[in-house]
PDB file of C-alpha atoms and ligand atoms in Angstrom:
ATOM      1  CA  MET C   1    -123.603 -56.980-163.678  1.00 83.00           C
ATOM      2  CA  THR C   2    -122.951 -54.369-166.310  1.00 93.00           C
ATOM      3  CA  LEU C   3    -119.561 -52.703-166.088  1.00 98.00           C
ATOM      4  CA  VAL C   4    -119.381 -49.247-167.625  1.00 98.00           C
ATOM      5  CA  GLY C   5    -115.960 -48.043-168.720  1.00 98.00           C
ATOM      6  CA  VAL C   6    -114.954 -44.407-168.521  1.00 98.00           C
ATOM      7  CA  LEU C   7    -112.204 -43.501-170.976  1.00 98.00           C
ATOM      8  CA  GLY C   8    -109.527 -42.209-168.623  1.00 98.00           C
ATOM      9  CA  LEU C   9    -106.931 -40.637-170.896  1.00 98.00           C
ATOM     10  CA  GLN C  10    -107.727 -37.039-170.053  1.00 96.00           C
ATOM     11  CA  GLY C  11    -110.601 -34.825-168.906  1.00 97.00           C
ATOM     12  CA  ASP C  12    -113.338 -35.056-166.284  1.00 96.00           C
ATOM     13  CA  VAL C  13    -113.133 -38.805-165.738  1.00 98.00           C
ATOM     14  CA  ARG C  14    -113.859 -38.781-161.989  1.00 98.00           C
ATOM     15  CA  GLU C  15    -117.086 -36.810-162.436  1.00 98.00           C
ATOM     16  CA  HIS C  16    -118.530 -39.461-164.788  1.00 98.00           C
ATOM     17  CA  VAL C  17    -117.436 -42.249-162.432  1.00 98.00           C
ATOM     18  CA  ALA C  18    -119.198 -40.416-159.575  1.00 98.00           C
ATOM     19  CA  ALA C  19    -122.384 -39.882-161.593  1.00 98.00           C
ATOM     20  CA  MET C  20    -122.637 -43.580-162.477  1.00 98.00           C
ATOM     21  CA  ALA C  21    -121.804 -44.562-158.883  1.00 98.00           C
ATOM     22  CA  ALA C  22    -124.667 -42.336-157.690  1.00 98.00           C
ATOM     23  CA  LEU C  23    -126.941 -44.436-159.925  1.00 98.00           C
ATOM     24  CA  GLY C  24    -125.517 -47.645-158.477  1.00 97.00           C
ATOM     25  CA  VAL C  25    -123.707 -48.567-161.702  1.00 98.00           C
ATOM     26  CA  ALA C  26    -120.232 -50.126-161.500  1.00 98.00           C
ATOM     27  CA  THR C  27    -117.507 -48.398-163.504  1.00 98.00           C
ATOM     28  CA  ALA C  28    -113.905 -49.045-164.498  1.00 98.00           C
ATOM     29  CA  VAL C  29    -111.452 -46.517-165.872  1.00 98.00           C
ATOM     30  CA  VAL C  30    -110.285 -47.498-169.377  1.00 98.00           C
ATOM     31  CA  ARG C  31    -106.738 -46.557-170.378  1.00 98.00           C
ATOM     32  CA  THR C  32    -105.597 -49.552-172.423  1.00 98.00           C
ATOM     33  CA  PRO C  33    -107.024 -52.065-174.909  1.00 98.00           C
ATOM     34  CA  THR C  34    -107.026 -54.650-172.070  1.00 98.00           C
ATOM     35  CA  ASP C  35    -109.144 -52.329-169.915  1.00 98.00           C
ATOM     36  CA  LEU C  36    -111.540 -51.832-172.836  1.00 98.00           C
ATOM     37  CA  ALA C  37    -111.972 -55.559-173.334  1.00 98.00           C
ATOM     38  CA  ALA C  38    -113.357 -55.839-169.784  1.00 98.00           C
ATOM     39  CA  VAL C  39    -116.239 -53.350-170.071  1.00 98.00           C
ATOM     40  CA  ASP C  40    -119.756 -53.551-171.537  1.00 98.00           C
ATOM     41  CA  ALA C  41    -120.218 -49.869-172.379  1.00 98.00           C
ATOM     42  CA  LEU C  42    -118.082 -46.751-172.561  1.00 98.00           C
ATOM     43  CA  ILE C  43    -118.344 -43.126-171.478  1.00 98.00           C
ATOM     44  CA  ILE C  44    -115.987 -40.651-173.141  1.00 98.00           C
ATOM     45  CA  PRO C  45    -115.649 -37.598-170.900  1.00 98.00           C
ATOM     46  CA  GLY C  46    -115.288 -33.907-171.565  1.00 97.00           C
ATOM     47  CA  GLY C  47    -111.783 -32.562-171.842  1.00 97.00           C
ATOM     48  CA  GLU C  48    -109.795 -31.812-174.965  1.00 97.00           C
ATOM     49  CA  SER C  49    -110.559 -33.992-177.950  1.00 98.00           C
ATOM     50  CA  THR C  50    -107.259 -33.290-179.749  1.00 98.00           C
ATOM     51  CA  THR C  51    -105.279 -34.410-176.682  1.00 98.00           C
ATOM     52  CA  MET C  52    -107.541 -37.437-176.218  1.00 98.00           C
ATOM     53  CA  SER C  53    -106.988 -38.375-179.855  1.00 98.00           C
ATOM     54  CA  LEU C  54    -103.197 -38.092-179.468  1.00 98.00           C
ATOM     55  CA  ILE C  55    -103.096 -40.218-176.308  1.00 98.00           C
ATOM     56  CA  ALA C  56    -105.532 -42.809-177.695  1.00 98.00           C
ATOM     57  CA  THR C  57    -103.347 -43.127-180.800  1.00 98.00           C
ATOM     58  CA  ARG C  58    -100.223 -43.543-178.655  1.00 97.00           C
ATOM     59  CA  GLU C  59    -101.922 -46.186-176.479  1.00 97.00           C
ATOM     60  CA  GLY C  60    -103.107 -48.178-179.510  1.00 97.00           C
ATOM     61  CA  LEU C  61    -106.718 -47.627-178.525  1.00 98.00           C
ATOM     62  CA  PHE C  62    -108.267 -46.632-181.858  1.00 98.00           C
ATOM     63  CA  PRO C  63    -108.361 -50.111-183.436  1.00 98.00           C
ATOM     64  CA  PRO C  64    -110.088 -51.779-180.433  1.00 98.00           C
ATOM     65  CA  LEU C  65    -112.361 -48.753-179.955  1.00 98.00           C
ATOM     66  CA  ARG C  66    -113.432 -48.991-183.623  1.00 98.00           C
ATOM     67  CA  THR C  67    -114.062 -52.711-183.184  1.00 98.00           C
ATOM     68  CA  ALA C  68    -116.194 -51.938-180.111  1.00 98.00           C
ATOM     69  CA  VAL C  69    -118.180 -49.407-182.175  1.00 98.00           C
ATOM     70  CA  ALA C  70    -118.668 -51.963-184.961  1.00 98.00           C
ATOM     71  CA  GLU C  71    -119.845 -54.544-182.430  1.00 97.00           C
ATOM     72  CA  GLY C  72    -122.429 -52.112-181.078  1.00 98.00           C
ATOM     73  CA  MET C  73    -120.947 -51.276-177.680  1.00 98.00           C
ATOM     74  CA  PRO C  74    -123.159 -48.609-176.051  1.00 98.00           C
ATOM     75  CA  MET C  75    -121.259 -45.321-175.804  1.00 98.00           C
ATOM     76  CA  TYR C  76    -121.920 -41.914-174.325  1.00 98.00           C
ATOM     77  CA  GLY C  77    -119.756 -38.870-174.986  1.00 98.00           C
ATOM     78  CA  SER C  78    -119.980 -35.456-173.334  1.00 98.00           C
ATOM     79  CA  CYS C  79    -118.409 -32.432-175.060  1.00 98.00           C
ATOM     80  CA  ALA C  80    -114.946 -33.641-176.163  1.00 98.00           C
ATOM     81  CA  GLY C  81    -116.504 -37.116-175.936  1.00 98.00           C
ATOM     82  CA  MET C  82    -119.150 -36.075-178.476  1.00 98.00           C
ATOM     83  CA  ILE C  83    -116.327 -34.976-180.780  1.00 98.00           C
ATOM     84  CA  MET C  84    -114.597 -38.343-180.302  1.00 98.00           C
ATOM     85  CA  LEU C  85    -117.817 -40.167-181.279  1.00 98.00           C
ATOM     86  CA  ALA C  86    -118.465 -38.066-184.390  1.00 98.00           C
ATOM     87  CA  ARG C  87    -117.922 -39.085-187.992  1.00 98.00           C
ATOM     88  CA  GLU C  88    -116.386 -35.710-188.846  1.00 98.00           C
ATOM     89  CA  VAL C  89    -114.874 -32.768-186.957  1.00 98.00           C
ATOM     90  CA  LEU C  90    -115.089 -29.250-188.342  1.00 98.00           C
ATOM     91  CA  ASP C  91    -112.362 -26.919-186.997  1.00 97.00           C
ATOM     92  CA  GLY C  92    -110.448 -29.913-185.674  1.00 96.00           C
ATOM     93  CA  ARG C  93    -106.725 -30.552-185.903  1.00 95.00           C
ATOM     94  CA  PRO C  94    -105.733 -32.088-189.229  1.00 94.00           C
ATOM     95  CA  ASP C  95    -104.386 -35.221-187.504  1.00 95.00           C
ATOM     96  CA  GLN C  96    -107.341 -35.533-185.125  1.00 97.00           C
ATOM     97  CA  GLN C  97    -108.974 -38.977-185.190  1.00 97.00           C
ATOM     98  CA  THR C  98    -112.517 -39.867-184.234  1.00 98.00           C
ATOM     99  CA  LEU C  99    -114.539 -43.051-183.909  1.00 98.00           C
ATOM    100  CA  GLY C 100    -117.422 -42.409-186.279  1.00 98.00           C
ATOM    101  CA  ALA C 101    -119.814 -44.046-183.811  1.00 98.00           C
ATOM    102  CA  LEU C 102    -122.398 -41.367-184.642  1.00 98.00           C
ATOM    103  CA  ASP C 103    -123.204 -40.156-188.136  1.00 98.00           C
ATOM    104  CA  ILE C 104    -122.711 -36.513-187.201  1.00 98.00           C
ATOM    105  CA  ALA C 105    -120.366 -33.699-188.144  1.00 98.00           C
ATOM    106  CA  VAL C 106    -119.558 -31.523-185.127  1.00 98.00           C
ATOM    107  CA  ARG C 107    -117.954 -28.110-185.023  1.00 97.00           C
ATOM    108  CA  ARG C 108    -115.350 -27.728-182.273  1.00 97.00           C
ATOM    109  CA  ASN C 109    -115.504 -24.637-180.067  1.00 95.00           C
ATOM    110  CA  ALA C 110    -118.621 -23.766-182.035  1.00 95.00           C
ATOM    111  CA  PHE C 111    -120.049 -21.147-179.709  1.00 92.00           C
ATOM    112  CA  GLY C 112    -117.106 -18.834-180.414  1.00 83.00           C
ATOM    113  CA  ARG C 113    -113.917 -17.938-178.622  1.00 69.00           C
ATOM    114  CA  GLN C 114    -115.532 -15.052-176.774  1.00 62.00           C
ATOM    115  CA  VAL C 115    -118.072 -17.467-175.245  1.00 69.00           C
ATOM    116  CA  ASP C 116    -115.738 -19.693-173.271  1.00 78.00           C
ATOM    117  CA  SER C 117    -118.468 -21.209-171.178  1.00 89.00           C
ATOM    118  CA  PHE C 118    -122.095 -20.646-170.334  1.00 90.00           C
ATOM    119  CA  GLU C 119    -125.075 -22.350-168.769  1.00 92.00           C
ATOM    120  CA  ALA C 120    -128.559 -22.702-170.168  1.00 93.00           C
ATOM    121  CA  ASP C 121    -131.821 -24.466-169.389  1.00 94.00           C
ATOM    122  CA  LEU C 122    -132.511 -27.000-172.117  1.00 95.00           C
ATOM    123  CA  ALA C 123    -135.784 -28.635-172.959  1.00 93.00           C
ATOM    124  CA  MET C 124    -135.058 -32.347-173.325  1.00 95.00           C
ATOM    125  CA  PRO C 125    -138.444 -34.041-173.708  1.00 95.00           C
ATOM    126  CA  CYS C 126    -136.843 -37.505-173.461  1.00 96.00           C
ATOM    127  CA  LEU C 127    -135.830 -36.658-169.870  1.00 97.00           C
ATOM    128  CA  GLY C 128    -139.236 -35.413-168.772  1.00 96.00           C
ATOM    129  CA  GLU C 129    -140.825 -32.009-168.474  1.00 95.00           C
ATOM    130  CA  GLU C 130    -138.316 -30.340-166.219  1.00 95.00           C
ATOM    131  CA  PRO C 131    -135.636 -28.521-168.248  1.00 95.00           C
ATOM    132  CA  LEU C 132    -132.045 -29.633-167.846  1.00 96.00           C
ATOM    133  CA  ARG C 133    -129.431 -27.188-166.577  1.00 96.00           C
ATOM    134  CA  ALA C 134    -126.664 -27.581-169.143  1.00 96.00           C
ATOM    135  CA  VAL C 135    -123.057 -26.426-168.673  1.00 96.00           C
ATOM    136  CA  PHE C 136    -121.205 -25.675-171.924  1.00 96.00           C
ATOM    137  CA  ILE C 137    -117.412 -25.288-171.852  1.00 95.00           C
ATOM    138  CA  ARG C 138    -115.781 -24.519-175.233  1.00 95.00           C
ATOM    139  CA  ALA C 139    -118.486 -26.789-176.523  1.00 97.00           C
ATOM    140  CA  PRO C 140    -119.110 -28.240-179.967  1.00 97.00           C
ATOM    141  CA  TRP C 141    -122.475 -28.360-181.688  1.00 98.00           C
ATOM    142  CA  VAL C 142    -123.832 -30.794-184.247  1.00 98.00           C
ATOM    143  CA  GLU C 143    -123.765 -29.227-187.681  1.00 98.00           C
ATOM    144  CA  GLN C 144    -124.826 -32.125-189.916  1.00 98.00           C
ATOM    145  CA  MET C 145    -126.328 -35.494-189.163  1.00 98.00           C
ATOM    146  CA  GLY C 146    -127.518 -38.618-190.913  1.00 98.00           C
ATOM    147  CA  PRO C 147    -131.204 -39.565-191.102  1.00 98.00           C
ATOM    148  CA  GLN C 148    -131.008 -42.209-188.372  1.00 97.00           C
ATOM    149  CA  VAL C 149    -129.673 -39.745-185.768  1.00 98.00           C
ATOM    150  CA  GLU C 150    -132.265 -38.433-183.346  1.00 98.00           C
ATOM    151  CA  VAL C 151    -132.122 -34.903-181.946  1.00 98.00           C
ATOM    152  CA  LEU C 152    -132.616 -34.962-178.164  1.00 98.00           C
ATOM    153  CA  GLY C 153    -131.918 -31.323-177.357  1.00 98.00           C
ATOM    154  CA  ARG C 154    -131.420 -27.912-178.924  1.00 97.00           C
ATOM    155  CA  VAL C 155    -130.379 -24.529-177.590  1.00 95.00           C
ATOM    156  CA  THR C 156    -133.295 -22.166-177.116  1.00 91.00           C
ATOM    157  CA  GLY C 157    -132.762 -18.416-177.233  1.00 85.00           C
ATOM    158  CA  GLY C 158    -129.655 -16.345-177.852  1.00 84.00           C
ATOM    159  CA  PRO C 159    -127.431 -16.316-180.913  1.00 85.00           C
ATOM    160  CA  ALA C 160    -127.128 -20.132-180.968  1.00 90.00           C
ATOM    161  CA  GLU C 161    -130.928 -20.607-181.038  1.00 92.00           C
ATOM    162  CA  GLY C 162    -131.865 -23.990-182.459  1.00 95.00           C
ATOM    163  CA  ARG C 163    -128.363 -25.465-182.445  1.00 97.00           C
ATOM    164  CA  ILE C 164    -128.320 -29.213-181.849  1.00 98.00           C
ATOM    165  CA  VAL C 165    -126.519 -30.142-178.616  1.00 98.00           C
ATOM    166  CA  ALA C 166    -127.810 -33.625-177.720  1.00 98.00           C
ATOM    167  CA  VAL C 167    -128.280 -36.598-180.050  1.00 98.00           C
ATOM    168  CA  SER C 168    -128.577 -40.351-180.046  1.00 98.00           C
ATOM    169  CA  SER C 169    -128.496 -43.144-182.565  1.00 98.00           C
ATOM    170  CA  GLY C 170    -129.059 -46.736-181.558  1.00 97.00           C
ATOM    171  CA  ARG C 171    -127.159 -47.179-178.306  1.00 97.00           C
ATOM    172  CA  VAL C 172    -124.860 -44.198-178.789  1.00 98.00           C
ATOM    173  CA  LEU C 173    -125.592 -40.939-176.979  1.00 98.00           C
ATOM    174  CA  ALA C 174    -123.787 -37.594-177.091  1.00 98.00           C
ATOM    175  CA  THR C 175    -124.190 -34.191-175.471  1.00 98.00           C
ATOM    176  CA  SER C 176    -122.280 -30.958-176.174  1.00 98.00           C
ATOM    177  CA  PHE C 177    -122.614 -30.103-172.513  1.00 98.00           C
ATOM    178  CA  HIS C 178    -121.466 -31.662-169.227  1.00 97.00           C
ATOM    179  CA  PRO C 179    -124.227 -33.317-167.150  1.00 97.00           C
ATOM    180  CA  GLU C 180    -121.436 -34.827-165.044  1.00 95.00           C
ATOM    181  CA  LEU C 181    -120.822 -31.368-163.546  1.00 95.00           C
ATOM    182  CA  THR C 182    -124.303 -30.494-162.305  1.00 95.00           C
ATOM    183  CA  GLY C 183    -125.524 -33.351-160.111  1.00 93.00           C
ATOM    184  CA  ASP C 184    -128.589 -33.891-162.341  1.00 97.00           C
ATOM    185  CA  LEU C 185    -128.298 -37.591-163.123  1.00 98.00           C
ATOM    186  CA  ARG C 186    -130.986 -37.836-165.804  1.00 98.00           C
ATOM    187  CA  VAL C 187    -128.623 -38.034-168.795  1.00 98.00           C
ATOM    188  CA  HIS C 188    -126.539 -40.729-167.109  1.00 98.00           C
ATOM    189  CA  ALA C 189    -129.740 -42.581-166.205  1.00 98.00           C
ATOM    190  CA  LEU C 190    -130.820 -42.375-169.848  1.00 98.00           C
ATOM    191  CA  PHE C 191    -127.496 -43.935-170.865  1.00 98.00           C
ATOM    192  CA  ARG C 192    -127.857 -46.653-168.222  1.00 98.00           C
ATOM    193  CA  ASP C 193    -131.304 -47.439-169.634  1.00 97.00           C
ATOM    194  CA  MET C 194    -129.879 -47.535-173.176  1.00 97.00           C
ATOM    195  CA  ILE C 195    -127.344 -50.156-172.061  1.00 96.00           C
ATOM    196  CA  ASP C 196    -129.915 -52.449-170.455  1.00 84.00           C
TER     197      ASP C 196
HETATM  198  N1  LIG I   1    -113.109 -27.749-176.991  1.00 95.72           N
HETATM  199  C1  LIG I   1    -112.825 -29.059-176.511  1.00 95.72           C
HETATM  200  C2  LIG I   1    -112.369 -29.984-177.632  1.00 95.72           C
HETATM  201  O1  LIG I   1    -112.255 -29.589-178.729  1.00 95.72           O
HETATM  202  C3  LIG I   1    -114.005 -29.667-175.793  1.00 95.72           C
HETATM  203  C4  LIG I   1    -114.244 -28.944-174.507  1.00 95.72           C
HETATM  204  C5  LIG I   1    -114.858 -29.784-173.432  1.00 95.72           C
HETATM  205  O2  LIG I   1    -114.868 -31.022-173.479  1.00 95.72           O
HETATM  206  N2  LIG I   1    -115.281 -29.113-172.409  1.00 95.72           N
HETATM  207  O3  LIG I   1    -112.138 -31.146-177.376  1.00 95.72           O
END
């Protein structure tokens, strides 16, 4: 049976574990290289990417995480997790490390300091006709991407109209928003299907 790891250094770890459990998928919290070696896929939660980067560096997790990326481990990142998966961070900390699992450049806190958090209905055709209620909390957006990256969702309406907030490439998926906070399991189900 597939075991999905949830990177448990910081952030909304429990919510991702609960979402996968609701889909009947087994999970394990990953805090060390040994934990990582035991899982088939990895979810990187929302939280604070600079803190996650610091703790992952301290725990010696970047080398095995980069190996997992190179070996094609399926990965899903929400919000700070999207930042962790990116090739490049704009407005990051100078010492902030990422995995480069997705050929994207993301801008941290892109929606502006005055817009701490907001919710919006997103059209995500890959999830069916019904729009997805998306929760954004100091969210990034995708500012540049390579040709093999597929856009799965964009903001419609408002000052951020057209901004890219959901992407995938191969078996790597990322969203600027937090499906783990809404009870709508379609993004997690999409990731489960990408693993299989
Ligand atoms: N702004 C956070 C960061 O830079 C992300 C916020 C979130 O994950 N909700 O990591």
